[in-house]
């Protein structure tokens, strides 16, 4: 391919490169820049081509990428080359992640380094350390309101400590994931402070309006993200007497990607953390990156183009680094964040599977897998070279983000069904043992999401209070069942810190005025290391959950059918309480694992002919990879105990 316009621009940029860059021997950088430049140019031109200073902005972008490349350590450059050679490395079944707050989990980064053996004990080899960049002590949104993108919050540690952590993890083949909050800054970020002082250059970094006219137009179609605590999408800023777009909290100012300076700054920041050892960068709230009057300002085409451009630029400087898309949006929209194609127009290699997460919770509440099955059937096919992040809980609320059409196909009425789910998880429904709280209740639409820890949502907290051994068993089994699903579905399972030892809700957040308005804090625990010690004591709750997950992780890592190469077939089990799918070894199609989970409180059966074509294998040959046992059979049916799962293979 030879494209004259972009090549002549690249030539001009090369001629005018600053001497500090020219003097460096950066052969690999130039090779990759040449390979990606047509695409970078096309996207950058689409977004910013109508500006008089387009040429200079393109120059700045290339110089930013080059400078970060020069700063990248030899060790990381070598890793880039290895990962380029083995570009499917992250689709392998060996990866298992855990997300945690470094302060909640360990106190600070230095202590976190001493906890690495805990990850190894469990089998975790990807650690998502949630936002650690500087943020105000009050208005922080759990670290998602950044006041300085290049400093680590002093409550958590220093860059030197992070570098040591990254080294220690790398030595043990554990991946490090860090957040970059792309969509907004804190109102205490230097750019915002300077905007407040009237500097136009920085007002242009945000969406700032002198009158209500434009904000009102936006409001007509923009939903509210935090309706209780931050209604509306604009905040009046005294002093400059202007309205600033604040989609999330009123102290989170939305960045204006119409301005190429913003794009270049954020690109530089992504590469900065890549150079501090992030193997994976979690890009926060990516659906919101582009705002357009008359739209919901989510999932706009330009948001995708920005991500494509970021990916292209990252591939030039730090090609070994992966992106996670945090896009908690409708099922059909989520898959678009992988990009249009695995090579051209690629975006993020990994995306949160919020659909699967929400559907699993539906199955827990209804004890029925009908909607789960239907929702997964409707999940669009994923690109090659892309993978899901499968999770049960994270630091955020649970949004019931499945499709109304799927709810109907599963035989429910959407409005009452969603109402039921909220009532169920907030404990308002009879026979519900869940101890969640509503989050983001919207009085205008009646919508709400759910907060609460995994253990409390599946009834462990209530069962412990009642000292009911049967209920305790059920809750533990449900925790294990849900993990059995995310470990085998296809993608990277992401555990949430504390779930592996059955951590229940932490209600102390109500005493802290910085947290009390946000129920998500009830499932952002201060990790209890004494409780964690109990994992080593036979038959404690901690021991039962921890050992189960540890075993599951070990088995997953040895099961090639669990690698993610679009090798999953949904199975119709003929029994609405069961969720079942088949995983196929991408290298040996005859090597299959049949996954089945029973969400009901009673044993359920599945006809054996549905499992294996008659004559191919004898039922006696079936065994469960996880427990190592032969599953129980009655007549010609497999019997799945309550809240249990099987990973069945024919020997
Ligand atoms: C993401 C984060 C969430 C935060 C929001 C705004 O969704 O996961 O915790 O509140 O972005 O930054």
PDB file of C-alpha atoms in Angstrom, residues 98 100-108 110-122 497-498 500-501 503 508 525-537 542 546:
ATOM      1  CA  UNK A  98      -8.051 -10.114  40.398  1.00  0.00           C
ATOM      2  CA  UNK A 100      -8.357  -4.670  44.005  1.00  0.00           C
ATOM      3  CA  UNK A 101      -7.870  -1.305  45.609  1.00  0.00           C
ATOM      4  CA  UNK A 102      -4.273  -1.179  46.758  1.00  0.00           C
ATOM      5  CA  UNK A 103      -5.249   0.684  49.936  1.00  0.00           C
ATOM      6  CA  UNK A 104      -8.248  -1.553  50.627  1.00  0.00           C
ATOM      7  CA  UNK A 105      -6.324  -4.737  49.940  1.00  0.00           C
ATOM      8  CA  UNK A 106      -2.936  -3.981  51.366  1.00  0.00           C
ATOM      9  CA  UNK A 107      -2.766  -0.435  52.734  1.00  0.00           C
ATOM     10  CA  UNK A 108      -0.224   0.873  50.251  1.00  0.00           C
ATOM     11  CA  UNK A 110       4.869  -1.328  49.464  1.00  0.00           C
ATOM     12  CA  UNK A 111       2.650  -3.654  51.467  1.00  0.00           C
ATOM     13  CA  UNK A 112       1.034  -4.802  48.250  1.00  0.00           C
ATOM     14  CA  UNK A 113       4.443  -6.038  47.114  1.00  0.00           C
ATOM     15  CA  UNK A 114       4.560  -8.301  50.160  1.00  0.00           C
ATOM     16  CA  UNK A 115       1.187  -9.783  49.197  1.00  0.00           C
ATOM     17  CA  UNK A 116       2.338 -11.184  45.866  1.00  0.00           C
ATOM     18  CA  UNK A 117       2.623 -14.705  47.388  1.00  0.00           C
ATOM     19  CA  UNK A 118      -1.110 -14.538  48.133  1.00  0.00           C
ATOM     20  CA  UNK A 119      -1.819 -14.132  44.412  1.00  0.00           C
ATOM     21  CA  UNK A 120       0.470 -17.028  43.667  1.00  0.00           C
ATOM     22  CA  UNK A 121      -1.203 -19.182  46.292  1.00  0.00           C
ATOM     23  CA  UNK A 122      -4.540 -18.701  44.593  1.00  0.00           C
ATOM     24  CA  UNK A 497     -10.684  -8.998  46.083  1.00  0.00           C
ATOM     25  CA  UNK A 498     -12.338 -10.448  49.138  1.00  0.00           C
ATOM     26  CA  UNK A 500     -12.272 -15.541  47.429  1.00  0.00           C
ATOM     27  CA  UNK A 501     -12.753 -15.618  51.221  1.00  0.00           C
ATOM     28  CA  UNK A 503     -16.219 -11.123  52.391  1.00  0.00           C
ATOM     29  CA  UNK A 508     -18.713   1.430  57.833  1.00  0.00           C
ATOM     30  CA  UNK A 525     -13.783  -3.577  51.651  1.00  0.00           C
ATOM     31  CA  UNK A 526     -10.722  -3.147  53.767  1.00  0.00           C
ATOM     32  CA  UNK A 527      -9.356  -6.613  53.272  1.00  0.00           C
ATOM     33  CA  UNK A 528      -9.342  -8.621  56.465  1.00  0.00           C
ATOM     34  CA  UNK A 529      -6.038 -10.487  56.589  1.00  0.00           C
ATOM     35  CA  UNK A 530      -6.994 -12.353  59.761  1.00  0.00           C
ATOM     36  CA  UNK A 531     -10.026 -13.676  57.978  1.00  0.00           C
ATOM     37  CA  UNK A 532      -7.804 -14.544  55.012  1.00  0.00           C
ATOM     38  CA  UNK A 533      -5.607 -16.614  57.338  1.00  0.00           C
ATOM     39  CA  UNK A 534      -8.628 -18.833  57.994  1.00  0.00           C
ATOM     40  CA  UNK A 535      -8.295 -20.093  54.441  1.00  0.00           C
ATOM     41  CA  UNK A 536      -5.612 -22.369  55.830  1.00  0.00           C
ATOM     42  CA  UNK A 537      -7.891 -23.838  58.477  1.00  0.00           C
ATOM     43  CA  UNK A 542     -12.762 -19.035  53.895  1.00  0.00           C
ATOM     44  CA  UNK A 546     -10.527 -20.275  48.648  1.00  0.00           C
TER      45      UNK A 546
END
